[in-house]
JSON list of C-alpha atoms in Angstrom, two decimals:
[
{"chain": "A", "resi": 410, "resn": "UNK", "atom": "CA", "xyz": [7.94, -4.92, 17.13]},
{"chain": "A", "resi": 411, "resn": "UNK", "atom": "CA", "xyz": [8.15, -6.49, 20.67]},
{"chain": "A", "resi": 412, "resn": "UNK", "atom": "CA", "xyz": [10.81, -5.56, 22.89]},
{"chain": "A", "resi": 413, "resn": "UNK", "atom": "CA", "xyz": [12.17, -9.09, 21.99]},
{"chain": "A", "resi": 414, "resn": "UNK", "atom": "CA", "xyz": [11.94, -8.81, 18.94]},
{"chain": "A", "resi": 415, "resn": "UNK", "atom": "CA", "xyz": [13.57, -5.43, 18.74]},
{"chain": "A", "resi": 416, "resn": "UNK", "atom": "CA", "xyz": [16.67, -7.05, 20.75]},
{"chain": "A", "resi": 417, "resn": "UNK", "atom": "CA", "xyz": [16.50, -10.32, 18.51]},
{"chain": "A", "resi": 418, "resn": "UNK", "atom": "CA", "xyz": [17.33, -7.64, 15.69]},
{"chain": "A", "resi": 419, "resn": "UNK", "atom": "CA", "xyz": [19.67, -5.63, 17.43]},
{"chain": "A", "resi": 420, "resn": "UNK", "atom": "CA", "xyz": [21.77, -9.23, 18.36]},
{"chain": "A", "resi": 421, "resn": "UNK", "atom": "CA", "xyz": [21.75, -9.38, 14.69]},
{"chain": "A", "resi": 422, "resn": "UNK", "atom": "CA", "xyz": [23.09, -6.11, 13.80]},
{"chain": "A", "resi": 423, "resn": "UNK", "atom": "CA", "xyz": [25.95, -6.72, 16.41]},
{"chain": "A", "resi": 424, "resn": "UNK", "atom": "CA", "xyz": [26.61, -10.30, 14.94]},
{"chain": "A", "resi": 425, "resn": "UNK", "atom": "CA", "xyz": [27.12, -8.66, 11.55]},
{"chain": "A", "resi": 426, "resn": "UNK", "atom": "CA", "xyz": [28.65, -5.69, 12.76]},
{"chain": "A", "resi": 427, "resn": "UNK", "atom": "CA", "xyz": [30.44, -6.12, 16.27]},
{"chain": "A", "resi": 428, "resn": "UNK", "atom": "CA", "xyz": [31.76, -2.66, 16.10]},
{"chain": "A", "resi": 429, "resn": "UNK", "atom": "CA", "xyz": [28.00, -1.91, 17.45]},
{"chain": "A", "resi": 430, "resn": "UNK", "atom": "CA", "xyz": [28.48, -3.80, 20.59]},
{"chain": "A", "resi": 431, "resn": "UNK", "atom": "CA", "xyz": [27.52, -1.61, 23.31]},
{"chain": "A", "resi": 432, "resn": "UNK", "atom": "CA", "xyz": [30.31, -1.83, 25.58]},
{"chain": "A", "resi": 433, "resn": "UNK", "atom": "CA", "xyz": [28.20, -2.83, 28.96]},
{"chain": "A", "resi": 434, "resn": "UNK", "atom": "CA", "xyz": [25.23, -3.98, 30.25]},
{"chain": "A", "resi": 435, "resn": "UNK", "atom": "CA", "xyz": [23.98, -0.49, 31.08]},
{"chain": "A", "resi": 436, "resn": "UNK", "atom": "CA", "xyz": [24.66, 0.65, 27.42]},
{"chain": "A", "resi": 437, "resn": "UNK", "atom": "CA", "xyz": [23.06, -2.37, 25.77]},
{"chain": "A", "resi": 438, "resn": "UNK", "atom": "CA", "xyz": [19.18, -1.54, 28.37]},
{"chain": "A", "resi": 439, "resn": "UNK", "atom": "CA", "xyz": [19.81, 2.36, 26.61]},
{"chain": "A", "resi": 440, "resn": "UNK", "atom": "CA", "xyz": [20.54, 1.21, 23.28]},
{"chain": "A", "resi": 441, "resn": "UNK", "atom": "CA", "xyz": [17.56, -1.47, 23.60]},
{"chain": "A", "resi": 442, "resn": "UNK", "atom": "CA", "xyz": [15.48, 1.32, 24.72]},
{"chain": "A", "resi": 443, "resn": "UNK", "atom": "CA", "xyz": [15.72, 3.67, 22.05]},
{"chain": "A", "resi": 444, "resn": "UNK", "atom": "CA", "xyz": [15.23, 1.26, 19.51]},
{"chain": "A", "resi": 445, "resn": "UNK", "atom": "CA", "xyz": [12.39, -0.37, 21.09]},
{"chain": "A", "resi": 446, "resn": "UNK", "atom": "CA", "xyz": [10.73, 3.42, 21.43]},
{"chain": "A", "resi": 447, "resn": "UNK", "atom": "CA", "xyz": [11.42, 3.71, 17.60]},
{"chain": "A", "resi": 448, "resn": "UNK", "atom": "CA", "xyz": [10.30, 0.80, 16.29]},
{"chain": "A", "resi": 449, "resn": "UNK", "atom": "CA", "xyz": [7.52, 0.01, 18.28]},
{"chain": "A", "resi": 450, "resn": "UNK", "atom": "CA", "xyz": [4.90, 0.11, 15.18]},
{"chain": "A", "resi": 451, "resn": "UNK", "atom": "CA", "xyz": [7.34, -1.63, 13.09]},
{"chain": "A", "resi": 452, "resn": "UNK", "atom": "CA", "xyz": [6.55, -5.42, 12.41]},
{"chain": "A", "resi": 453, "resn": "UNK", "atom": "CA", "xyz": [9.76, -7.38, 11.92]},
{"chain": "A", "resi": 454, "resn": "UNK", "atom": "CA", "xyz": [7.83, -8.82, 8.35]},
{"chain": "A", "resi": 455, "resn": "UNK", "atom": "CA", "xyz": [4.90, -7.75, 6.42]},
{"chain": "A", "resi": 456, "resn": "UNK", "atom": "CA", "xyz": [3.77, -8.55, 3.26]},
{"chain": "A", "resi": 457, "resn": "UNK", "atom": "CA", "xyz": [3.72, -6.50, -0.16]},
{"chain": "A", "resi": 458, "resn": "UNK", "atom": "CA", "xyz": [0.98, -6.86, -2.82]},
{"chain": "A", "resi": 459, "resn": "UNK", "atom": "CA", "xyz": [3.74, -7.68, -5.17]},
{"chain": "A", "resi": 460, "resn": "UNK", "atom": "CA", "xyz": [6.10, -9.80, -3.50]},
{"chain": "A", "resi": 461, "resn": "UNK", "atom": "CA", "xyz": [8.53, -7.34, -2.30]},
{"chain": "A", "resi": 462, "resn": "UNK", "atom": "CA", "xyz": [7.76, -8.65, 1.28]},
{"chain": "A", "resi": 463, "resn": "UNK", "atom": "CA", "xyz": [9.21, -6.33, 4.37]},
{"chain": "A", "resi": 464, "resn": "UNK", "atom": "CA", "xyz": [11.82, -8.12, 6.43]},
{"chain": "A", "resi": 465, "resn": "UNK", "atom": "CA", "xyz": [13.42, -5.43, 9.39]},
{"chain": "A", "resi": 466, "resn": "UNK", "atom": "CA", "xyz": [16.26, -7.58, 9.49]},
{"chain": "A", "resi": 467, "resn": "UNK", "atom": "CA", "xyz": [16.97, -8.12, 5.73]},
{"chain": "A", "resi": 468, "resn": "UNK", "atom": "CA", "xyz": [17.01, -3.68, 5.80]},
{"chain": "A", "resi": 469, "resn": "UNK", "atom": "CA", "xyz": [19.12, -3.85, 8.60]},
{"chain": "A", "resi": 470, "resn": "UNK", "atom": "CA", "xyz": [21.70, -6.49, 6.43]},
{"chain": "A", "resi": 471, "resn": "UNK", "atom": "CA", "xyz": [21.22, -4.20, 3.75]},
{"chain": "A", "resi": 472, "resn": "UNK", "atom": "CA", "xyz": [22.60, -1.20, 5.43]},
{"chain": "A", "resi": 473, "resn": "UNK", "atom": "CA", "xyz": [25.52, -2.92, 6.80]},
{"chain": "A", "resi": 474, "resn": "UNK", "atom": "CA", "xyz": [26.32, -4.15, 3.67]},
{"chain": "A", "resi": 475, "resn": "UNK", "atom": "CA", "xyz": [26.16, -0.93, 2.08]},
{"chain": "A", "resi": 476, "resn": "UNK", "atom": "CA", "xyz": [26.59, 1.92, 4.55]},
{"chain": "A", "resi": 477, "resn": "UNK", "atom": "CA", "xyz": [30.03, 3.31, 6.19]},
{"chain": "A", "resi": 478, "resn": "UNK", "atom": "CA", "xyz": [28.11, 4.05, 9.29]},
{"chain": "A", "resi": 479, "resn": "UNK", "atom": "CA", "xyz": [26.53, 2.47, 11.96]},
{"chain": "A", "resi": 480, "resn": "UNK", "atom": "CA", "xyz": [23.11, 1.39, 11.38]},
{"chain": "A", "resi": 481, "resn": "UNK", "atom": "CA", "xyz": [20.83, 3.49, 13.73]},
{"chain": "A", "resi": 482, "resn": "UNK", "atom": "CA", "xyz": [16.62, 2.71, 14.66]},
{"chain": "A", "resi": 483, "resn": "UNK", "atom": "CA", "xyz": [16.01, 5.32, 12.37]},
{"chain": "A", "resi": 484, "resn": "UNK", "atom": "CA", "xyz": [17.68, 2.81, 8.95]},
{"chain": "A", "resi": 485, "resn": "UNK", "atom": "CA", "xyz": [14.69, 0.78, 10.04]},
{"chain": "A", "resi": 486, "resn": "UNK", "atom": "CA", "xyz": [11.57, 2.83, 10.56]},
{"chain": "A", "resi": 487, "resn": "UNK", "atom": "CA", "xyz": [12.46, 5.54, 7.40]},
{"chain": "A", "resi": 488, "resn": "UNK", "atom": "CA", "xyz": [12.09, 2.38, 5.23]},
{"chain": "A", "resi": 489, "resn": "UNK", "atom": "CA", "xyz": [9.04, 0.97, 6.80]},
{"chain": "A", "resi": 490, "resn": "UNK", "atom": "CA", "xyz": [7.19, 3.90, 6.58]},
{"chain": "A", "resi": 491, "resn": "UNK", "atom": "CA", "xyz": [7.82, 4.11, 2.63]},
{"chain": "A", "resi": 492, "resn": "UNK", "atom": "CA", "xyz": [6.77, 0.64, 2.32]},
{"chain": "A", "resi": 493, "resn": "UNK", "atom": "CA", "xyz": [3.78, 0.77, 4.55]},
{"chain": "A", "resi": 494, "resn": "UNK", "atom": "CA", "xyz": [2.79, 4.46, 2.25]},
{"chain": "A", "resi": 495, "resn": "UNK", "atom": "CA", "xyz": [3.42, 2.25, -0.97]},
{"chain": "A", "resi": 496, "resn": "UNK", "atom": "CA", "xyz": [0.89, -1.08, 0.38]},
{"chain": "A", "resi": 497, "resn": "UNK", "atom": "CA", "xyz": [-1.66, 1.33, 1.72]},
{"chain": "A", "resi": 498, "resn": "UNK", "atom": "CA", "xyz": [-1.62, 3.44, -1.87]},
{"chain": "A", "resi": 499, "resn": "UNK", "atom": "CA", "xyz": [-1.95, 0.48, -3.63]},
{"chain": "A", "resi": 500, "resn": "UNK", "atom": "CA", "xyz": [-5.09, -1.32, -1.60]},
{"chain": "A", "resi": 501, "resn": "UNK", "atom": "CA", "xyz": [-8.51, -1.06, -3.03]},
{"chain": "A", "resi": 502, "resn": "UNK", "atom": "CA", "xyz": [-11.35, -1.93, -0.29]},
{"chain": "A", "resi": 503, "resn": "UNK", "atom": "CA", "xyz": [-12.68, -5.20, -0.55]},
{"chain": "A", "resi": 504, "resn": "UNK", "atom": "CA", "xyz": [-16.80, -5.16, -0.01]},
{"chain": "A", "resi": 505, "resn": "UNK", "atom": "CA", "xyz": [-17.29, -5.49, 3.61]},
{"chain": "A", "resi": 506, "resn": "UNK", "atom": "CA", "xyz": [-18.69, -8.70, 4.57]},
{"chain": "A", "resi": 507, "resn": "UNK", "atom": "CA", "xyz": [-20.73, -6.84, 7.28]},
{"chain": "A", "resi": 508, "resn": "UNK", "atom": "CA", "xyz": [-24.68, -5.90, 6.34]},
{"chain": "A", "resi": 509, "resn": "UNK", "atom": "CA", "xyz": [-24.37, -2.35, 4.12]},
{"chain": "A", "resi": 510, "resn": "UNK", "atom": "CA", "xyz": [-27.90, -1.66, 6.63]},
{"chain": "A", "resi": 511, "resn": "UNK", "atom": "CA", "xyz": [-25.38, -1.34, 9.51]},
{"chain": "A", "resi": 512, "resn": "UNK", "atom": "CA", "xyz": [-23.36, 1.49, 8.90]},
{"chain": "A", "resi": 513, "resn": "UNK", "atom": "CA", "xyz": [-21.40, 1.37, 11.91]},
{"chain": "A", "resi": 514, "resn": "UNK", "atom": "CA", "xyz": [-20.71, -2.34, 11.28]},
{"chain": "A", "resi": 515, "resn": "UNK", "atom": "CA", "xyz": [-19.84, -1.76, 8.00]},
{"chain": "A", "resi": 516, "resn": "UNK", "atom": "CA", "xyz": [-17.37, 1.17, 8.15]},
{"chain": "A", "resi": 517, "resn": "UNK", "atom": "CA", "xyz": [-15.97, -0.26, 11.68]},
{"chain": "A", "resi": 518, "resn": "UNK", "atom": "CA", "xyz": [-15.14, -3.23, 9.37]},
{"chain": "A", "resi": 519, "resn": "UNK", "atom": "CA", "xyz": [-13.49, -1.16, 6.16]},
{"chain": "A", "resi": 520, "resn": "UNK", "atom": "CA", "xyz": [-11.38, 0.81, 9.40]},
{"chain": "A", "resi": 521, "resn": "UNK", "atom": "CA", "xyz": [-10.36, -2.75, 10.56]},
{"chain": "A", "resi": 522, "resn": "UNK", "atom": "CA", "xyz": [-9.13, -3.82, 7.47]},
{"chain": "A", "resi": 523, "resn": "UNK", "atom": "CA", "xyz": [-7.20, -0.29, 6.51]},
{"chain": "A", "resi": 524, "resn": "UNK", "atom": "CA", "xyz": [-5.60, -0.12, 9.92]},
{"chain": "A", "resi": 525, "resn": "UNK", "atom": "CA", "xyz": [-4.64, -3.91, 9.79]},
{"chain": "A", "resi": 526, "resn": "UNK", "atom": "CA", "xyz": [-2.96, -3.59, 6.06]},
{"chain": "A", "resi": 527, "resn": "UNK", "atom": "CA", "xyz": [-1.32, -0.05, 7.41]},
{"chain": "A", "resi": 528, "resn": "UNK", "atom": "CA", "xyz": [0.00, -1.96, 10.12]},
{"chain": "A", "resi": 529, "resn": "UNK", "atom": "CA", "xyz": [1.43, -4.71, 8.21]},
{"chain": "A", "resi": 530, "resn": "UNK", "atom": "CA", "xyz": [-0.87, -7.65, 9.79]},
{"chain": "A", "resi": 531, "resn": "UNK", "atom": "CA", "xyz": [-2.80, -8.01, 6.95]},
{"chain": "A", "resi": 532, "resn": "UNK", "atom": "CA", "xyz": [-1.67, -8.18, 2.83]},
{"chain": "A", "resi": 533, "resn": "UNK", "atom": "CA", "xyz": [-3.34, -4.98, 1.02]},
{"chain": "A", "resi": 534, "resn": "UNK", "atom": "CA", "xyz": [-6.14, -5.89, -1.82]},
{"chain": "A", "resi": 535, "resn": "UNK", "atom": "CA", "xyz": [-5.17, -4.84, -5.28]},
{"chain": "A", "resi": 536, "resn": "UNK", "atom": "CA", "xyz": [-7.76, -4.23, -8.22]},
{"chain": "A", "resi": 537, "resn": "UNK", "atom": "CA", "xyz": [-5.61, -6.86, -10.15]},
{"chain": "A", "resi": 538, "resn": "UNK", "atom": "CA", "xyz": [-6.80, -9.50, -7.29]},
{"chain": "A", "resi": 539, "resn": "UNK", "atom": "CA", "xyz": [-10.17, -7.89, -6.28]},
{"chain": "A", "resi": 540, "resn": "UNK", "atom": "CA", "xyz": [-11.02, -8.45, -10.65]},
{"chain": "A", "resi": 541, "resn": "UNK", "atom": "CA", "xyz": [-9.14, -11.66, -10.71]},
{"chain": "A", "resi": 542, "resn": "UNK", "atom": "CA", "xyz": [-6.09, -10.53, -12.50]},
{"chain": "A", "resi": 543, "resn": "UNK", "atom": "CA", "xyz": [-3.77, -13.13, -14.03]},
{"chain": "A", "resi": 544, "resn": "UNK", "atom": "CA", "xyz": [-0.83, -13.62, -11.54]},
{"chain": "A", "resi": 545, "resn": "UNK", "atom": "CA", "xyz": [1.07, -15.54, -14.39]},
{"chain": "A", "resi": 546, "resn": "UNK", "atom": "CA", "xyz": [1.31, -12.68, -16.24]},
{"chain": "A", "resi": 547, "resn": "UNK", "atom": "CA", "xyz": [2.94, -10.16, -13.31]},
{"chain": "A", "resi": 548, "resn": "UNK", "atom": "CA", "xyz": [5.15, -12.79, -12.34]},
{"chain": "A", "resi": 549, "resn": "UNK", "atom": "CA", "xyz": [6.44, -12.85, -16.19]},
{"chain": "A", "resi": 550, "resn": "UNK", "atom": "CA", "xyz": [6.73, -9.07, -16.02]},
{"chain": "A", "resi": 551, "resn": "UNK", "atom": "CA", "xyz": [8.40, -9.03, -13.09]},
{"chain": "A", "resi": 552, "resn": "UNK", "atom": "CA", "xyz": [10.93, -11.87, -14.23]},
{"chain": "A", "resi": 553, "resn": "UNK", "atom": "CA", "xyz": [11.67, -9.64, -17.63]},
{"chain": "A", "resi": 554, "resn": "UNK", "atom": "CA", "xyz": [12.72, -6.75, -15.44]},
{"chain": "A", "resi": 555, "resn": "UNK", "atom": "CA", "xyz": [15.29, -8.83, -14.07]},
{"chain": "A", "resi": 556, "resn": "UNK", "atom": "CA", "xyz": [15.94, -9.37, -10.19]},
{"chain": "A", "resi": 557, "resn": "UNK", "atom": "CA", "xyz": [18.92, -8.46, -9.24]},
{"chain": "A", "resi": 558, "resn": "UNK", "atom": "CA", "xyz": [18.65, -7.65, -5.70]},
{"chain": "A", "resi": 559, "resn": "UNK", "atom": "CA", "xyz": [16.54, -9.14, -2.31]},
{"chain": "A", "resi": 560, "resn": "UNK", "atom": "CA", "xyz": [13.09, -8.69, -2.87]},
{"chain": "A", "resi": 561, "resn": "UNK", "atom": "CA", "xyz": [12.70, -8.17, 0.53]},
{"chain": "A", "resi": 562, "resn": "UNK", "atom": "CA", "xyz": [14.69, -5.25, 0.70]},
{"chain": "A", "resi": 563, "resn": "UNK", "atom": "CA", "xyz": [13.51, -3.79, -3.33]},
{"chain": "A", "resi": 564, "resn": "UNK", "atom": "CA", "xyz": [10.92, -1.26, -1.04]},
{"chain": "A", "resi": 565, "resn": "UNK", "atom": "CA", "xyz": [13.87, -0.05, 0.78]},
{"chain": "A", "resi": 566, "resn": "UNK", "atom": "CA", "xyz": [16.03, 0.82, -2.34]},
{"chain": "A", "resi": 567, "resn": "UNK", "atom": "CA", "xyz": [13.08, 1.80, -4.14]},
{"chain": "A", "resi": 568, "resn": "UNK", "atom": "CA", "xyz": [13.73, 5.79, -3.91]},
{"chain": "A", "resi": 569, "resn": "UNK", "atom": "CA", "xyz": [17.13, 5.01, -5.23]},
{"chain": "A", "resi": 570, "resn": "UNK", "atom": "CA", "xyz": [15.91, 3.45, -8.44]},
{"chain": "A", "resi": 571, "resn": "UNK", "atom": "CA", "xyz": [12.62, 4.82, -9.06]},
{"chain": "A", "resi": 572, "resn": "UNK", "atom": "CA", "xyz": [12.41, 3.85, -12.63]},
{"chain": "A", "resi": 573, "resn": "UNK", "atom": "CA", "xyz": [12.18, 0.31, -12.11]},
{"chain": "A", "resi": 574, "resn": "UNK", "atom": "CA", "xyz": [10.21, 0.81, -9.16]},
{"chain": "A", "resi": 575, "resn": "UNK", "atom": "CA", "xyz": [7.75, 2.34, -11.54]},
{"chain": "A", "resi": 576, "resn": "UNK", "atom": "CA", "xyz": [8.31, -0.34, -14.19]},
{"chain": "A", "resi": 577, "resn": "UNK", "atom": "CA", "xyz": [7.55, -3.08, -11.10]},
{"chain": "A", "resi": 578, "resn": "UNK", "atom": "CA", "xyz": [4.46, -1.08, -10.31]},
{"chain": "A", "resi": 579, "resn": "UNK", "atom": "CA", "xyz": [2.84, -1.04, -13.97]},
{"chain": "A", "resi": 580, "resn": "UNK", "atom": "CA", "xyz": [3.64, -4.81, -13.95]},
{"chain": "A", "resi": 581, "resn": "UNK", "atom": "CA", "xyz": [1.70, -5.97, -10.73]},
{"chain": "A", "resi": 582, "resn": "UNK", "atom": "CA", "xyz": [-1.08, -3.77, -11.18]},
{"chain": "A", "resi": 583, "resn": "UNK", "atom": "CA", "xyz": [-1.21, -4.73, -15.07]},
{"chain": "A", "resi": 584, "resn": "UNK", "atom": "CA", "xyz": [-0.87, -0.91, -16.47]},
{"chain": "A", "resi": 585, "resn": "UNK", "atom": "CA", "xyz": [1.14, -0.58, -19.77]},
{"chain": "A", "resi": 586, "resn": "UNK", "atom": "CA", "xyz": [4.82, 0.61, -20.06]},
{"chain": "A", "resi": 587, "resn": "UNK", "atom": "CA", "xyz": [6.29, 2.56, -21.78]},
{"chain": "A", "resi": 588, "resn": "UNK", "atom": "CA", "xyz": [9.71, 1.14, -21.54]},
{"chain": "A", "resi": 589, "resn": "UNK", "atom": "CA", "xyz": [8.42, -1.98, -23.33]},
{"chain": "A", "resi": 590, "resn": "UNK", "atom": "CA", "xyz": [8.21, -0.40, -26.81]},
{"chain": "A", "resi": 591, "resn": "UNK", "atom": "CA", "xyz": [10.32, 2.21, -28.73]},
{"chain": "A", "resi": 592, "resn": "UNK", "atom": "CA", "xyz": [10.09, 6.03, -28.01]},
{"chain": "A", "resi": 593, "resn": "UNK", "atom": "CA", "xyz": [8.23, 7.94, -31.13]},
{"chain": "A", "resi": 594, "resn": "UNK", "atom": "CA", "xyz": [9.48, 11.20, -30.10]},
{"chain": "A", "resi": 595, "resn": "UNK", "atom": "CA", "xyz": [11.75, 12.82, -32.86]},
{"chain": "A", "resi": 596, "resn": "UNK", "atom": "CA", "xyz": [13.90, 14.06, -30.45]},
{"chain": "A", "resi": 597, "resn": "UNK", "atom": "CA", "xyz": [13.86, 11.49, -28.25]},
{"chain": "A", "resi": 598, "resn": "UNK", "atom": "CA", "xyz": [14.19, 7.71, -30.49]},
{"chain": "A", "resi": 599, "resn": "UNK", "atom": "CA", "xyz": [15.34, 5.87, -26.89]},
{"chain": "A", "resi": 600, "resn": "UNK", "atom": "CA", "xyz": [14.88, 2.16, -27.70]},
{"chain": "A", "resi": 601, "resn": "UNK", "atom": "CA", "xyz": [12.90, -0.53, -25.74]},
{"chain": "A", "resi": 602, "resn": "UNK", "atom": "CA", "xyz": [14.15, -0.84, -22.25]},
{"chain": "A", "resi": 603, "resn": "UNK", "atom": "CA", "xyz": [15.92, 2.60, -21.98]},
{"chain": "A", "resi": 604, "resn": "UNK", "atom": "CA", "xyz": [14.49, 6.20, -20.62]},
{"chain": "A", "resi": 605, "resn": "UNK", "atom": "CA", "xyz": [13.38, 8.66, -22.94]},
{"chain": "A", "resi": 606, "resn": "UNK", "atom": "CA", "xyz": [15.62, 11.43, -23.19]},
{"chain": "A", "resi": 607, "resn": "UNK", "atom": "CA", "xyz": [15.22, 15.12, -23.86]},
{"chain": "A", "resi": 608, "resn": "UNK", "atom": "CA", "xyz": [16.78, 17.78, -26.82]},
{"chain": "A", "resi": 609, "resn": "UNK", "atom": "CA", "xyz": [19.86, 17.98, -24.61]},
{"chain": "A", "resi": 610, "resn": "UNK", "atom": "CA", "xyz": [19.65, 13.96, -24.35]},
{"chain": "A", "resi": 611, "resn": "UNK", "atom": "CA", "xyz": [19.41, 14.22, -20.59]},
{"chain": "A", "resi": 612, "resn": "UNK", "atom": "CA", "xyz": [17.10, 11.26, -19.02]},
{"chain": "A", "resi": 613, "resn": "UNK", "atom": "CA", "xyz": [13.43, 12.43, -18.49]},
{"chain": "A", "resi": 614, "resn": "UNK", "atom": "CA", "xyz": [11.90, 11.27, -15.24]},
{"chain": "A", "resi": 615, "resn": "UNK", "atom": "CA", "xyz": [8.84, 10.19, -17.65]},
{"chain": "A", "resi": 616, "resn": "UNK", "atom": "CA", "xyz": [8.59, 8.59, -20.17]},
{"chain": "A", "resi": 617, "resn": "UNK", "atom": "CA", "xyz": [7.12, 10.98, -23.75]},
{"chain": "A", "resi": 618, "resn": "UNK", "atom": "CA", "xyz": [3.14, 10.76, -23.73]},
{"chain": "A", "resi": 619, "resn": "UNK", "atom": "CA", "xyz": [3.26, 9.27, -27.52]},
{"chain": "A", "resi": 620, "resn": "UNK", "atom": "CA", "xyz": [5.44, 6.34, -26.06]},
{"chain": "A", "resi": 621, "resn": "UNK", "atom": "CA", "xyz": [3.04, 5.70, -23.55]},
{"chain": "A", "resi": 622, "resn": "UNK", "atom": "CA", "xyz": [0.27, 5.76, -26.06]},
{"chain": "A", "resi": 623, "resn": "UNK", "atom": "CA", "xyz": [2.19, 3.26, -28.45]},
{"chain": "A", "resi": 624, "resn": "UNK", "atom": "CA", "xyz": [2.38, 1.14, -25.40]},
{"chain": "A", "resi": 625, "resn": "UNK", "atom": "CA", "xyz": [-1.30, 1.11, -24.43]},
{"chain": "A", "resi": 626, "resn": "UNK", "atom": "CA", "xyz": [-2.57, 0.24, -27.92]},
{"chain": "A", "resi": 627, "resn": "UNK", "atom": "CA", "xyz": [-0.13, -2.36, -28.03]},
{"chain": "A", "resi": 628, "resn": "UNK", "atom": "CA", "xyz": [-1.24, -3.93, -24.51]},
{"chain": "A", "resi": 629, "resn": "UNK", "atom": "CA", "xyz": [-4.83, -3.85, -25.01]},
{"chain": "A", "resi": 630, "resn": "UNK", "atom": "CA", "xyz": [-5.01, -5.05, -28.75]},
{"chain": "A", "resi": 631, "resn": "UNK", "atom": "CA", "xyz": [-6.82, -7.85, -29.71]},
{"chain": "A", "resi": 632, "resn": "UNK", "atom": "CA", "xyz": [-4.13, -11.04, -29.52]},
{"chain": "A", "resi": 633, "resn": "UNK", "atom": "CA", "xyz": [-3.61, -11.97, -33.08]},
{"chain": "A", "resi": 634, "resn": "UNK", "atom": "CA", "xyz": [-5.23, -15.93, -33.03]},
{"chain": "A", "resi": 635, "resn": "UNK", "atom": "CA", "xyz": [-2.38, -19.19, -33.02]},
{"chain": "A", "resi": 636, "resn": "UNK", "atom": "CA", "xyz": [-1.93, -20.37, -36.60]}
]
């Protein structure tokens, strides 16, 4: 961010929170210049191969909503970081449109467009949209999984719900879940939409490999024809 935008945010952190008002002129140039040290390779928006779109001020909303304290730089760039780590795992190189007979032209391009989806400037290519994958279908995933909070701020909370931050992944990038279809396991029996379970019926963090199996077969079956 820009030095005005970094102050543009931090007007709106004191407008939702005026217990943050620095209390003069000389503590409002420190406060602006930490922040603006912080976030200076933080874009105020960037966007998200699946929707969840970054928005610094919708995070900083978030925490004021949610947090006791006072939000600090740090609320901001902790969450971009995760989200930028998320878009740049999920990207799959498009095919340079520079001659493959000039290496350096090639792989200067294929730098440019890593740095520029890294740094937010530019939306990350999936394999869904690189193959032509049906956006219909994600979006009718993503509406069965419910939405129940921001999207823009879904990146920030992800670590706090990483089940359906796995269940949002396997939609847009059209893998199979598990949660879609009954747990096999004998020990286990967790119905559609709930986490398998172990003997002691504690949650597992993943889901039994014969559930995952029943869900495969199931996705990539041949569609029975319309009567």
């Amino acid at each position: 961010m820009t030095r005005e935008q970094v102050a543009a945010l931090l007007a709106y952190a004191v407008r939702l929170d005026p217990r943050t008002a620095p209390i003069d002129q000389a503590a409002a140039a420190e406060v602006l210049d930490q922040w603006a040290d912080l976030l200076a390779d933080v874009p105020p928006t960037a966007p998200h191969p699946n929707g969840r779109h970054w928005d610094a001020a919708q995070v900083v909303r978030h925490h004021i909503a949610t947090s006791p304290y006072p939000v600090k730089p740090s609320d901001v760039s902790r969450p971009w970081h995760g989200f930028r780590r998320d878009v740049v795992d999920r990207h799959h190189d498009p095919v340079p449109a520079a001659d493959p007979d000039n290496p350096e032209a090639y792989r200067a391009e294929l730098l440019g467009t890593r740095h520029a989806v890294a740094t937010g400037t530019a939306p990350a290519a999936t394999f869904r949209e690189l193959t032509g994958g049906p956006a219909a279908e994600v979006a009718e995933r993503l509406a069965a999984l419910g939405d129940y909070v921001p999207r823009s701020v879904a990146q920030a909370l992800a670590d706090y719900r990483p089940r359906r931050a796995e269940r949002e992944r396997r939609a847009v990038e059209g893998l199979p879940d598990p949660l879609d279809v009954a747990c096999p396991h004998v020990h286990c029996r967790a119905r559609a939409g709930e986490a398998c379970v172990n003997r002691r019926r504690n949650p597992r963090r993943a889901a039994h490999p014969s559930r995952l199996d029943i869900a495969t077969a199931r996705r990539y079956s041949p569609k029975e024809p319309a009567a």
